[in-house]
PDB file of C-alpha atoms in Angstrom:
ATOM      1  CA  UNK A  21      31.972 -11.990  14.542  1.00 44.00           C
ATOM      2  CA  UNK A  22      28.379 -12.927  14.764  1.00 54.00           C
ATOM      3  CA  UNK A  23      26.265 -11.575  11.398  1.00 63.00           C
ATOM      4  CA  UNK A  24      23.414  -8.970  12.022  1.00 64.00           C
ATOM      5  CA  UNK A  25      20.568  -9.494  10.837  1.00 75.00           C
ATOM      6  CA  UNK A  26      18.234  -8.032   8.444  1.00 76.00           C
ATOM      7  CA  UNK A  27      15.630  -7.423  11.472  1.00 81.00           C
ATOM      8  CA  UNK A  28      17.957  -5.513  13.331  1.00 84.00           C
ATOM      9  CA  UNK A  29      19.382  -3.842  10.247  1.00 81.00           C
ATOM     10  CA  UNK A  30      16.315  -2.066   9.686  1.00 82.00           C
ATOM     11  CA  UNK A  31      15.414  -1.411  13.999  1.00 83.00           C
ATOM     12  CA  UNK A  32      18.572   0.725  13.955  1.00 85.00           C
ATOM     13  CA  UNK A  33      17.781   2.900  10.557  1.00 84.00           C
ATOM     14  CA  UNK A  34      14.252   3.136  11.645  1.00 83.00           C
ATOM     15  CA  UNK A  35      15.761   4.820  14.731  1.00 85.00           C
ATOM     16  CA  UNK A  36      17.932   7.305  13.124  1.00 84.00           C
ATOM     17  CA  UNK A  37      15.449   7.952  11.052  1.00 80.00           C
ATOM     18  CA  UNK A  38      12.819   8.612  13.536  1.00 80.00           C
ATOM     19  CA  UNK A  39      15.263  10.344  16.160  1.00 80.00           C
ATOM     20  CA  UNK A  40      13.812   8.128  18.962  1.00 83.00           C
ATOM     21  CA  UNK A  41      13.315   4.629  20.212  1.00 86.00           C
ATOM     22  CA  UNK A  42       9.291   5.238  20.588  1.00 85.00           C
ATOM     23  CA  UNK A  43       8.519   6.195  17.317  1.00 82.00           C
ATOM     24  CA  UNK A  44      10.966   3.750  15.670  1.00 82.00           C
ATOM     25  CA  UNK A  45       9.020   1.134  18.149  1.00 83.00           C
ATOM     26  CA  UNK A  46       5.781   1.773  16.524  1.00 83.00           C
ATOM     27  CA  UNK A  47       6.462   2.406  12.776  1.00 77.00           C
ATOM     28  CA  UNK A  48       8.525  -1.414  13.215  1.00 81.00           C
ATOM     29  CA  UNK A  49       5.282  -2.849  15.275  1.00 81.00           C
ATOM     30  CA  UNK A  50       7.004  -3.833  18.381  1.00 83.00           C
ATOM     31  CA  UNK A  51       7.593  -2.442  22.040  1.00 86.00           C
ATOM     32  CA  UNK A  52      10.008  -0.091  22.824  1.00 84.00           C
ATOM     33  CA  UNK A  53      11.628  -2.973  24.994  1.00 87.00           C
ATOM     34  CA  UNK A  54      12.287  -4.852  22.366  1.00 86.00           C
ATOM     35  CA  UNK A  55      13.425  -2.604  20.571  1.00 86.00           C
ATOM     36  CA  UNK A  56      16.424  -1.828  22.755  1.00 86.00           C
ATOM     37  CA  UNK A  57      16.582  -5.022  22.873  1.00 87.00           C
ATOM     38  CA  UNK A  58      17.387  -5.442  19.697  1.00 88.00           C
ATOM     39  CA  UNK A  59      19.694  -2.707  19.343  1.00 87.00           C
ATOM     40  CA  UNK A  60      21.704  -4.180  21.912  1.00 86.00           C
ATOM     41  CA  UNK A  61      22.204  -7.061  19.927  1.00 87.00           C
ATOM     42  CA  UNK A  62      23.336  -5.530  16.682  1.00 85.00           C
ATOM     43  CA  UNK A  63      25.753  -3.454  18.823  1.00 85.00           C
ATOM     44  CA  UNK A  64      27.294  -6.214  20.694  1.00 85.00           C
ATOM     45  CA  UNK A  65      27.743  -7.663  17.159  1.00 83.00           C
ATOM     46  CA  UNK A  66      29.734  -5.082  16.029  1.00 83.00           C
ATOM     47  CA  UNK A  67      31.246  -4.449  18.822  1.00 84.00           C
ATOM     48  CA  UNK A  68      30.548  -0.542  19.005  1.00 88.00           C
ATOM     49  CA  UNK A  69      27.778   1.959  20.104  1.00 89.00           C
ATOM     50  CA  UNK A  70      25.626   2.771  17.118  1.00 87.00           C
ATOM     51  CA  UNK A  71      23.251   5.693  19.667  1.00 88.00           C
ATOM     52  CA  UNK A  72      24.471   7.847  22.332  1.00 86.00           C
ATOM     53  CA  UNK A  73      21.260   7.624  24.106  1.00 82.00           C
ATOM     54  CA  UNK A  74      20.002   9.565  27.744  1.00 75.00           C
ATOM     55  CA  UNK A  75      16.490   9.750  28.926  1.00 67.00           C
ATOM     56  CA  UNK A  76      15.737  12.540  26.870  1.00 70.00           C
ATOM     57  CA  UNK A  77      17.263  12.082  23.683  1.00 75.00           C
ATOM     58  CA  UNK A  78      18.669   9.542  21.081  1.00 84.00           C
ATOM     59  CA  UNK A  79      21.955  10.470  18.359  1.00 86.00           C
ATOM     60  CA  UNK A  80      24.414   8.652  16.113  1.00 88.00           C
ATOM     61  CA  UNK A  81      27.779   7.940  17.489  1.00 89.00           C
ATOM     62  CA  UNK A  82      30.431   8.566  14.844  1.00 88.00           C
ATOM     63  CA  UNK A  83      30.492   4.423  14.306  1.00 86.00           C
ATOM     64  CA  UNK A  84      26.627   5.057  14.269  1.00 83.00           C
ATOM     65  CA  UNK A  85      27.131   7.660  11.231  1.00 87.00           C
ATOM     66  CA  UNK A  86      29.619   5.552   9.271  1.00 87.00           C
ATOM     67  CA  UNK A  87      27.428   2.859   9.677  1.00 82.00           C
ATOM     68  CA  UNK A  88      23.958   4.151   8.297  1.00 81.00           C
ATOM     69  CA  UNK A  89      26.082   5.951   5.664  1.00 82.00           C
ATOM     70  CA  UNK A  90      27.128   2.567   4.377  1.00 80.00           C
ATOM     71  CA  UNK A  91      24.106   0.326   5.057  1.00 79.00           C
ATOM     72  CA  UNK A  92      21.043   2.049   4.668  1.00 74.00           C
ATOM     73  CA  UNK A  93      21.188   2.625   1.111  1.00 76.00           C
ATOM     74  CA  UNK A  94      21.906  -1.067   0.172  1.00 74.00           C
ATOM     75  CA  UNK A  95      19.186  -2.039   2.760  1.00 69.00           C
ATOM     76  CA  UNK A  96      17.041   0.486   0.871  1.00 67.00           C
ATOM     77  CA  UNK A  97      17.633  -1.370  -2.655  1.00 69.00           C
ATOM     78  CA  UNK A  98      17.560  -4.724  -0.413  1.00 68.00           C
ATOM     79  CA  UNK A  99      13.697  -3.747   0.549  1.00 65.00           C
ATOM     80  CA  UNK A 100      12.415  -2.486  -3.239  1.00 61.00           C
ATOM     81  CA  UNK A 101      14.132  -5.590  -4.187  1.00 64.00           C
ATOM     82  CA  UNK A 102      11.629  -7.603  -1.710  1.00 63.00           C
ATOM     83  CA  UNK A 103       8.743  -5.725  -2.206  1.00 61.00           C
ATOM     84  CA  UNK A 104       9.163  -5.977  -6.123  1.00 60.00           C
ATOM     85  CA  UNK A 105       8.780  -9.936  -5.316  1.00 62.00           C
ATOM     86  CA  UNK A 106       5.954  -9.187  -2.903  1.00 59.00           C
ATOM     87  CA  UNK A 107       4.029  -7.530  -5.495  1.00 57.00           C
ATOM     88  CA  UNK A 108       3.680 -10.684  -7.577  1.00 55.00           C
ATOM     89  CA  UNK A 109       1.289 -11.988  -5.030  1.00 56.00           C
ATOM     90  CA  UNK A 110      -1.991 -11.688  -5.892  1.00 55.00           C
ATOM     91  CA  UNK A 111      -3.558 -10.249  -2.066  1.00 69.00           C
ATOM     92  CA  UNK A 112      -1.636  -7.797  -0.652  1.00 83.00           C
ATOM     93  CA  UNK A 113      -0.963  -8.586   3.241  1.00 84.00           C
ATOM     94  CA  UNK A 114       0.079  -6.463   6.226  1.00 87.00           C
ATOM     95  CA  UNK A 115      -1.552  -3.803   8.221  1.00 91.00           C
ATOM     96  CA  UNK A 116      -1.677  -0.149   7.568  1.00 93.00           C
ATOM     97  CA  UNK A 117      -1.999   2.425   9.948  1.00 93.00           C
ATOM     98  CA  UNK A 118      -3.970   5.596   9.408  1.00 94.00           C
ATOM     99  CA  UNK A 119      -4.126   8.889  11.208  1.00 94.00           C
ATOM    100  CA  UNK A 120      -6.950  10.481  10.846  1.00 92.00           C
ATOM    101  CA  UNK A 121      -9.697  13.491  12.384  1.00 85.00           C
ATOM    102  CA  UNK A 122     -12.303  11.938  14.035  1.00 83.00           C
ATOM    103  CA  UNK A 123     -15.107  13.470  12.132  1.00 79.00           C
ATOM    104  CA  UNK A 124     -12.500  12.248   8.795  1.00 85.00           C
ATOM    105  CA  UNK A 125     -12.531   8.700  10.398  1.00 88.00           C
ATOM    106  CA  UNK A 126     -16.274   8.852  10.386  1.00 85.00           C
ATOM    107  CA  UNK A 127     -16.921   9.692   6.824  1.00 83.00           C
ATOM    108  CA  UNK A 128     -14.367   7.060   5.308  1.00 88.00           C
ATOM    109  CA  UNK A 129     -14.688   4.031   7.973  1.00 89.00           C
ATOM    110  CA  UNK A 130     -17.436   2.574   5.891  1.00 84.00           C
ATOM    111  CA  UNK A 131     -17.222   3.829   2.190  1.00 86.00           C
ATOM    112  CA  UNK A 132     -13.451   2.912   2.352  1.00 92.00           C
ATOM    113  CA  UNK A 133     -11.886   0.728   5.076  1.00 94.00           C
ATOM    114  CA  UNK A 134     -14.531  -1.767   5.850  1.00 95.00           C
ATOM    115  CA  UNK A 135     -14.975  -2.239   2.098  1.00 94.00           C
ATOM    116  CA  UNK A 136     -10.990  -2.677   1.736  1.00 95.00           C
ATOM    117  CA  UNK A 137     -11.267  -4.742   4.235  1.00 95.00           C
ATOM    118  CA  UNK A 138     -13.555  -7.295   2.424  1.00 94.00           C
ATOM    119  CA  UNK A 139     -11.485  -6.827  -0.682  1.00 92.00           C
ATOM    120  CA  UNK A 140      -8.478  -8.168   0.818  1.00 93.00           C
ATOM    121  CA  UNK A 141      -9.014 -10.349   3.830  1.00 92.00           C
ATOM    122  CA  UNK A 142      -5.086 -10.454   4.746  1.00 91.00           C
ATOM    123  CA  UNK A 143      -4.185  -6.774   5.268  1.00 93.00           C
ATOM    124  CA  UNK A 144      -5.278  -5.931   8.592  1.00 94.00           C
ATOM    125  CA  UNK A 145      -5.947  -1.646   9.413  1.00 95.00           C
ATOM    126  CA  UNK A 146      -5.149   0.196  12.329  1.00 94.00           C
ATOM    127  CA  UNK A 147      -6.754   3.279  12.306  1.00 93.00           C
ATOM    128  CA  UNK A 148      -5.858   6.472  15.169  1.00 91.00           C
ATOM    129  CA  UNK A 149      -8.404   9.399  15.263  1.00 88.00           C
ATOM    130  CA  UNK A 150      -6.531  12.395  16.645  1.00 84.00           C
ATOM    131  CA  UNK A 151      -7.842  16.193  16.902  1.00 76.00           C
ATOM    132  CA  UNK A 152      -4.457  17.792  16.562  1.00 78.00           C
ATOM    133  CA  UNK A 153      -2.550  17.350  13.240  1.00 82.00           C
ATOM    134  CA  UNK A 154       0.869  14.620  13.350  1.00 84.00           C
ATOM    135  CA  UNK A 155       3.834  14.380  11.586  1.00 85.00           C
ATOM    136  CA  UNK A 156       2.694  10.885  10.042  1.00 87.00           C
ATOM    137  CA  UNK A 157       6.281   9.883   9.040  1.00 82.00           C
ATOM    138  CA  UNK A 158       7.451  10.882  12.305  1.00 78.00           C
ATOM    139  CA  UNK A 159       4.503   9.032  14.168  1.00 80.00           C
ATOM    140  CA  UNK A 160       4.762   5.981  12.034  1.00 81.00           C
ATOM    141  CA  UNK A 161       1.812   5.963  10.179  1.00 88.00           C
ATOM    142  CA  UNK A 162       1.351   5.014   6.439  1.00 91.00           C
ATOM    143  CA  UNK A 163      -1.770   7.769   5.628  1.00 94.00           C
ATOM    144  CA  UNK A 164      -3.172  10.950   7.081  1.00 94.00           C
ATOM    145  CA  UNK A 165      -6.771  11.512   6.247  1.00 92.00           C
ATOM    146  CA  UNK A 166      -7.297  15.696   6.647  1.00 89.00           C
ATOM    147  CA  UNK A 167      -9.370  18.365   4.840  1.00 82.00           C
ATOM    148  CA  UNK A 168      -7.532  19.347   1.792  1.00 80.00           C
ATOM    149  CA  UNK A 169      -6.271  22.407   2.997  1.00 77.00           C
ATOM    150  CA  UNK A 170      -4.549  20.929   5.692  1.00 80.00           C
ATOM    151  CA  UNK A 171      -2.558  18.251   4.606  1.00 86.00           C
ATOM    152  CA  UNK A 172       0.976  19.732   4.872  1.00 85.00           C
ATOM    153  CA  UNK A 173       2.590  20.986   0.977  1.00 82.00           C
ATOM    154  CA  UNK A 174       5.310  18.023   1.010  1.00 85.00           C
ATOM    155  CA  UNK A 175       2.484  15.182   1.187  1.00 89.00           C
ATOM    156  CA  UNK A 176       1.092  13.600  -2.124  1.00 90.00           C
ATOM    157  CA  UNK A 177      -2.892  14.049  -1.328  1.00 90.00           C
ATOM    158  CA  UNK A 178      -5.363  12.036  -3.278  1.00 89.00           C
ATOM    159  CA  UNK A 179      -9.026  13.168  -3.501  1.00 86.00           C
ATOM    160  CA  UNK A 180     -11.844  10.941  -1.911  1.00 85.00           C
ATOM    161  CA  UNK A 181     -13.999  13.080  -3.883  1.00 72.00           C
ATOM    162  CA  UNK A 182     -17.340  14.632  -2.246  1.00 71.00           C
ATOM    163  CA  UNK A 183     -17.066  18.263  -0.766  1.00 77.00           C
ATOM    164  CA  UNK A 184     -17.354  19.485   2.447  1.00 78.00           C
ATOM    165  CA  UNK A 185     -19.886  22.156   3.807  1.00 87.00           C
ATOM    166  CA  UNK A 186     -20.153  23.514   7.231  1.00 91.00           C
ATOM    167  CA  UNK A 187     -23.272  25.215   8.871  1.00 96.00           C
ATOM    168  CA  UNK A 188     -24.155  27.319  11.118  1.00 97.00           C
ATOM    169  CA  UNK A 189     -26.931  26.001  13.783  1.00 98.00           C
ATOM    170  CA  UNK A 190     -28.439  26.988  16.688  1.00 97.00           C
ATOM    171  CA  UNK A 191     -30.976  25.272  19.333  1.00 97.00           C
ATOM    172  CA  UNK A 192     -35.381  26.448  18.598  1.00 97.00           C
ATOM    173  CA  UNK A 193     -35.089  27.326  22.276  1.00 96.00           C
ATOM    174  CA  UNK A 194     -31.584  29.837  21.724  1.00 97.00           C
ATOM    175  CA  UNK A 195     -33.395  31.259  18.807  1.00 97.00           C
ATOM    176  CA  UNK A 196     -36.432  31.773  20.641  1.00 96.00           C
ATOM    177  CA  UNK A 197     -34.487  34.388  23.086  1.00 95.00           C
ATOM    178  CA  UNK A 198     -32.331  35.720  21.274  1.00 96.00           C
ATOM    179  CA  UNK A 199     -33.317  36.139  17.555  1.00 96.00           C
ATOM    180  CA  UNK A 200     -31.470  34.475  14.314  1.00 96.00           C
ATOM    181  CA  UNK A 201     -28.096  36.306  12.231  1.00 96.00           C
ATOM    182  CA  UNK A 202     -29.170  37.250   8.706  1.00 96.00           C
ATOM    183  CA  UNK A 203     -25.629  37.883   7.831  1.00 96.00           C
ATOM    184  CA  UNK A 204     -22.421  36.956   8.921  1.00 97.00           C
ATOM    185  CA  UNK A 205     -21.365  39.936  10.919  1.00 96.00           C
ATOM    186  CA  UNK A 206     -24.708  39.716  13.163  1.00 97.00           C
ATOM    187  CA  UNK A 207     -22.776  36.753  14.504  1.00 97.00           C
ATOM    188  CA  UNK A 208     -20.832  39.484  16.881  1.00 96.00           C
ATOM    189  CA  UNK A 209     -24.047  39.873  18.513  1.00 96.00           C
ATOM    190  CA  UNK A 210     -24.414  36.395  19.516  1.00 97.00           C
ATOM    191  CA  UNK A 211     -22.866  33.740  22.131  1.00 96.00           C
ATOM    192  CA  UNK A 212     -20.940  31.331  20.161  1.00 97.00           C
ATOM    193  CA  UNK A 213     -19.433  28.186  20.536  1.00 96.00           C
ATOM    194  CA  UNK A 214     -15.425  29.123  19.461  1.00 95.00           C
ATOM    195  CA  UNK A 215     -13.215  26.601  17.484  1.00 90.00           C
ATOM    196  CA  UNK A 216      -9.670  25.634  18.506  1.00 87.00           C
ATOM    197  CA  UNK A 217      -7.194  24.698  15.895  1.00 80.00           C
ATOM    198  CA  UNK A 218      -4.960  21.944  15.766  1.00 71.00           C
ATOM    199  CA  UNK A 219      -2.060  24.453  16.237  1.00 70.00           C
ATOM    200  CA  UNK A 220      -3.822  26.308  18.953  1.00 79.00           C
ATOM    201  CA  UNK A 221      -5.189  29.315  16.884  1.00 85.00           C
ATOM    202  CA  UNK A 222      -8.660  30.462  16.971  1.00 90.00           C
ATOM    203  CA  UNK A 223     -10.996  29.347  13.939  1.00 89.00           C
ATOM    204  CA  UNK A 224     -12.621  32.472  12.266  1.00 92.00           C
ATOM    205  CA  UNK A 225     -16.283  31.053  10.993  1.00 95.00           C
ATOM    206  CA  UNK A 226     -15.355  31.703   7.161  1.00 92.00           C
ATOM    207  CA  UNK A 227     -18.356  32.919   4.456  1.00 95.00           C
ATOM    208  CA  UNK A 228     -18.768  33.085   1.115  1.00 93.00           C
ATOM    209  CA  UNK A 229     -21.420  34.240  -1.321  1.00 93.00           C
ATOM    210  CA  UNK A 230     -21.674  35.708  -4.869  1.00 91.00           C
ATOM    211  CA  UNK A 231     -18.090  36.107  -4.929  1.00 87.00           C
ATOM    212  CA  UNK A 232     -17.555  37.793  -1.203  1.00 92.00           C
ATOM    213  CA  UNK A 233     -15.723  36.183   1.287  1.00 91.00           C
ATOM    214  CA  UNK A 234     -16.156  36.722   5.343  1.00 94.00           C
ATOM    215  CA  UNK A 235     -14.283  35.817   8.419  1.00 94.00           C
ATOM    216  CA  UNK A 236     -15.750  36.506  11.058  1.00 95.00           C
ATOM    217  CA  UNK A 237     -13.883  36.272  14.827  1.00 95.00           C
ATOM    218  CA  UNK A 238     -16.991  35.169  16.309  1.00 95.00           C
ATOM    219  CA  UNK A 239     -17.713  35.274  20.317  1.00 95.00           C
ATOM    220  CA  UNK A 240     -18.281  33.358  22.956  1.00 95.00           C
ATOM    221  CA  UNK A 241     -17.932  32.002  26.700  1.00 94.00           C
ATOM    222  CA  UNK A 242     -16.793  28.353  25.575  1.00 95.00           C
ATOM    223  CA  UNK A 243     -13.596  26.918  23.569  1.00 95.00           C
ATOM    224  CA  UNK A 244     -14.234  23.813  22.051  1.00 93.00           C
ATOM    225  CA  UNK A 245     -11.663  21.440  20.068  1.00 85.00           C
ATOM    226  CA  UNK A 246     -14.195  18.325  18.836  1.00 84.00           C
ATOM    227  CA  UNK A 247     -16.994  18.630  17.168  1.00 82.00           C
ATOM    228  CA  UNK A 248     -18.823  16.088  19.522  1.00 86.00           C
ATOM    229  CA  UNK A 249     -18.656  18.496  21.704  1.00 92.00           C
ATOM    230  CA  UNK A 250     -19.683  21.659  20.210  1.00 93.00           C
ATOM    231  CA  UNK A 251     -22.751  19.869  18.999  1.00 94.00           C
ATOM    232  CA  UNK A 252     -23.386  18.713  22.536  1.00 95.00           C
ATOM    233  CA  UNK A 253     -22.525  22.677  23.758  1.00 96.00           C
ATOM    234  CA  UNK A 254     -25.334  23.649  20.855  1.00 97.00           C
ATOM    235  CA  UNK A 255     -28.183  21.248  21.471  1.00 96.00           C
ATOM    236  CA  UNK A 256     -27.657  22.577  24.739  1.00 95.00           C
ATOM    237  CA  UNK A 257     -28.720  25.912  23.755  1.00 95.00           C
ATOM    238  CA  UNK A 258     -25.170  27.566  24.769  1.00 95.00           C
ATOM    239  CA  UNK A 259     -24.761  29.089  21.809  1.00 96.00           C
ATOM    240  CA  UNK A 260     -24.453  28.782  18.185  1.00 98.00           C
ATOM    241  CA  UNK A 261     -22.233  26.478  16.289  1.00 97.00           C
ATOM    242  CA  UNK A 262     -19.695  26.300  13.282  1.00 96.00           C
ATOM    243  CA  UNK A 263     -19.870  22.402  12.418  1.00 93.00           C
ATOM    244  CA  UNK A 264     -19.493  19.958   9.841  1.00 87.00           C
ATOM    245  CA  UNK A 265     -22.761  19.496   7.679  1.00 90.00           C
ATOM    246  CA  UNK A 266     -22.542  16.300   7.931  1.00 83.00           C
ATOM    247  CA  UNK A 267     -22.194  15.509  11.296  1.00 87.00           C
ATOM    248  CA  UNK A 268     -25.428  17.994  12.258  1.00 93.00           C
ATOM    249  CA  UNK A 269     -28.181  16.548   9.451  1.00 92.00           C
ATOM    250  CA  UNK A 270     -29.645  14.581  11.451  1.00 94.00           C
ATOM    251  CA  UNK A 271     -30.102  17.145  14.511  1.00 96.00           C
ATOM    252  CA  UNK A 272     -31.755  19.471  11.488  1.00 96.00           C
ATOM    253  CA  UNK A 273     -34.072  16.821  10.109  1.00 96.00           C
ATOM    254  CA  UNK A 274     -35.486  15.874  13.527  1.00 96.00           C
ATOM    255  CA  UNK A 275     -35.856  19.962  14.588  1.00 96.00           C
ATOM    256  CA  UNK A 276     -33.378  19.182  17.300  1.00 97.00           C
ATOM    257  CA  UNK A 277     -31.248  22.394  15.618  1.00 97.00           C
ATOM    258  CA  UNK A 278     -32.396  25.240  13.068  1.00 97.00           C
ATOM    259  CA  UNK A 279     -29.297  26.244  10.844  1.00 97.00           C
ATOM    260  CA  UNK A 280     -29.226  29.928   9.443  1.00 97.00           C
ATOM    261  CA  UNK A 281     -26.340  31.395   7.019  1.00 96.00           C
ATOM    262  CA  UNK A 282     -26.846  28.630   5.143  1.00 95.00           C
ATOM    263  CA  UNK A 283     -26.619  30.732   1.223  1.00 95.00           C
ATOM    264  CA  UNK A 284     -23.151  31.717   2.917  1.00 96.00           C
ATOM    265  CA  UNK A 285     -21.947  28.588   3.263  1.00 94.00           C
ATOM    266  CA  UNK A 286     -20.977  26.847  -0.085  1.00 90.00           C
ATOM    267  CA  UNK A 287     -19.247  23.446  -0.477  1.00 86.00           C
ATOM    268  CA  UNK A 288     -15.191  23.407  -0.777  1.00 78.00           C
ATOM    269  CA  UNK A 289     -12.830  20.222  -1.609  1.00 74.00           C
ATOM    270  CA  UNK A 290     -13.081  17.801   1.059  1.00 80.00           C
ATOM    271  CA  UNK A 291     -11.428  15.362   2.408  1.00 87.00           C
ATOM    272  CA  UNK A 292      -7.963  13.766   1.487  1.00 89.00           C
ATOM    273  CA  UNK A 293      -5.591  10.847   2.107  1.00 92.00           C
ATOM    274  CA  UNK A 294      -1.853  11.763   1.637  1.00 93.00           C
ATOM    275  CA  UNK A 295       1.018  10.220   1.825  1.00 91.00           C
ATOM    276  CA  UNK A 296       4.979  11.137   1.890  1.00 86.00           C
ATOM    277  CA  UNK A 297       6.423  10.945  -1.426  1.00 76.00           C
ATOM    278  CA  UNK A 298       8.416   7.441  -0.375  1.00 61.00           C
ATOM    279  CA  UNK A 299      10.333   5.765  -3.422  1.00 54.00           C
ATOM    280  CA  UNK A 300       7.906   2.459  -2.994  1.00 69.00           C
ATOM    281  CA  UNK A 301       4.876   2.110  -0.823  1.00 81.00           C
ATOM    282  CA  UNK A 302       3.468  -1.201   0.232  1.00 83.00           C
ATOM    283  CA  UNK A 303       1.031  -3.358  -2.072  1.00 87.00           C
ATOM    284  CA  UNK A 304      -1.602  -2.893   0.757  1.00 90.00           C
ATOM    285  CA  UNK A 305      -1.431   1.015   0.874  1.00 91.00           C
ATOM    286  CA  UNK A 306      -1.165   1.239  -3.276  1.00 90.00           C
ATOM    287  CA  UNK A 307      -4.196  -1.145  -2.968  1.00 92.00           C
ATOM    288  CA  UNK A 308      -5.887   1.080  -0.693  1.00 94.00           C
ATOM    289  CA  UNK A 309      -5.479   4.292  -2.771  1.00 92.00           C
ATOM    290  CA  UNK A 310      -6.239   2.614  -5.676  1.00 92.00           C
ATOM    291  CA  UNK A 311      -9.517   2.147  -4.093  1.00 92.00           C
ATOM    292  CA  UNK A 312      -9.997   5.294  -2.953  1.00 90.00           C
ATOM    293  CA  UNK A 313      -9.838   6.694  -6.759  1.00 89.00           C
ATOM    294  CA  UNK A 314     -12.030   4.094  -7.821  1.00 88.00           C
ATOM    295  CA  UNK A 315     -14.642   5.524  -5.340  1.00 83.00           C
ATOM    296  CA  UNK A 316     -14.000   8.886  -5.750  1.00 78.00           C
ATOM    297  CA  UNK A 317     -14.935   8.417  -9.697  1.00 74.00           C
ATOM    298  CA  UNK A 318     -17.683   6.940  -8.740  1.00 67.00           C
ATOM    299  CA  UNK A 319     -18.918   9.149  -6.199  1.00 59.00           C
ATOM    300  CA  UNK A 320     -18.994   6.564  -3.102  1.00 57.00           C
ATOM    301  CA  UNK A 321     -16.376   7.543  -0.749  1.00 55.00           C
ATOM    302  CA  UNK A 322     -16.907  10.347   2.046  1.00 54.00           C
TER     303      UNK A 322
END
């Protein structure tokens, strides 16, 4: 019988592990095509179906289950065995892929990855800005960059340090009609520009001072999802906006927007990578987060 081999050894546990052929495709790097490809290989090897697979789904066969049973915890010890030698390299090689918020991407992209990137010119970075929050395991990705209170409980987070702070802002020419909130509730008075969650909820603009905390179900004739775009909705003079500071400063500085509320909007912990709690990660992500937490003790990062 013809040996398998260690390639598609680990395309067929990265599919049961994954629960389909697209996802396994992109945590392994390599099309979907090939992928089946490869799977065919390993099964005409063997001489038995590993997947029951239909255009919908992808399972184990009962020669499948036997089979990852049996194998994937000696390939497991085969890989820390590898990577244990890998680590005695000096540069760390290999790309890492990172899922991150947009406005997230923004903040680290030049504190973080562009200076990793310079540290070690042989790991390469892929790096996906989505609105909506992923299942990074699931989605094949080796980091998740989120506020902190969003990365989901089973993740290992680590810090990048500086805070976050949202405000409140408004166009001169909005304010100019209709007057400026003094406190949170006068929002209910006013057209604003509402906040879609990741899971579909609506944001309620949340306040704090001296110790009191507000939410505050604002309205308003427009849903937005990305910030780009509720800045764009503001400067239009549609209404007010709940934003990232950082993303408006500019607008603020050059008079473009006026931002009220602001001694009810304090900092709170800010951004984090995280991780799934995996036995052994890479030398290029353990390099990466090592950096981070060199940054965030020094204050750098976003």
């Amino acid at each position: 019988m013809e040996r398998a081999s260690l390639k598609e050894l680990e395309a067929a546990i990265a599919i049961a592990r994954r629960g389909t052929f697209r996802a396994a495709s992109i945590e392994l790097g390599v099309s979907t095509t090939a992928l089946s490809h490869t799977i065919g290989r390993l099964e005409a090897a063997l001489g038995v179906r590993l997947f029951n697979r239909t255009t919908r789904s992808v399972s184990l066969t009962d020669a499948g289950r036997i089979f990852m049973q049996q194998v994937a915890p000696s390939l497991q010890d085969l890989e820390a065995a590898l990577e244990a030698v890998r680590e005695q390299r000096e540069t760390p090689s290999g790309t890492i892929r990172i899922n991150a918020a947009p406005f997230a991407a923004r903040a680290i992209i030049s504190p973080l990855v562009l200076e990793f990137l310079r540290r070690y010119p042989d790991m390469n970075v892929d790096l996906v800005t989505e609105g909506k929050m992923v299942d990074i395991v699931r989605d094949g990705f080796d980091l998740g960059v989120r506020v902190a209170g969003l990365v989901p409980s089973e993740m290992i987070a680590v810090s990048l340090g500086s805070p976050q702070r949202h405000a409140v802002v408004g166009s001169p020419a909005y304010f100019e009609k209709h007057g400026m909130p003094k406190v949170p509730p006068d929002l209910l008075t006013h057209s604003c520009i509402r906040v879609r969650l990741p899971d579909g909820s609506l944001y309620r603009w949340r306040f704090e001072k001296d110790g009191e905390q507000v939410q505050i179900d604002v309205h308003g004739r427009i849903t937005l999802d990305e910030a780009s775009l509720t800045r764009a909705a503001v400067l239009d003079g549609t209404g007010l906006g709940y934003v990232f500071e950082q993303d408006v400063l500019p607008d603020i500085e050059a008079r473009r927007l006026v931002r009220v509320l602001e001694d009810w909007t304090p900092p709170y912990p800010g951004l984090c990578l995280y991780y799934p709690g995996r036995r052994n990660l890479s030398a290029g992500v353990r390099a990466l987060l090592e950096l981070a937490r060199e940054l965030s003790r020094t204050g750098d990062p976003a």
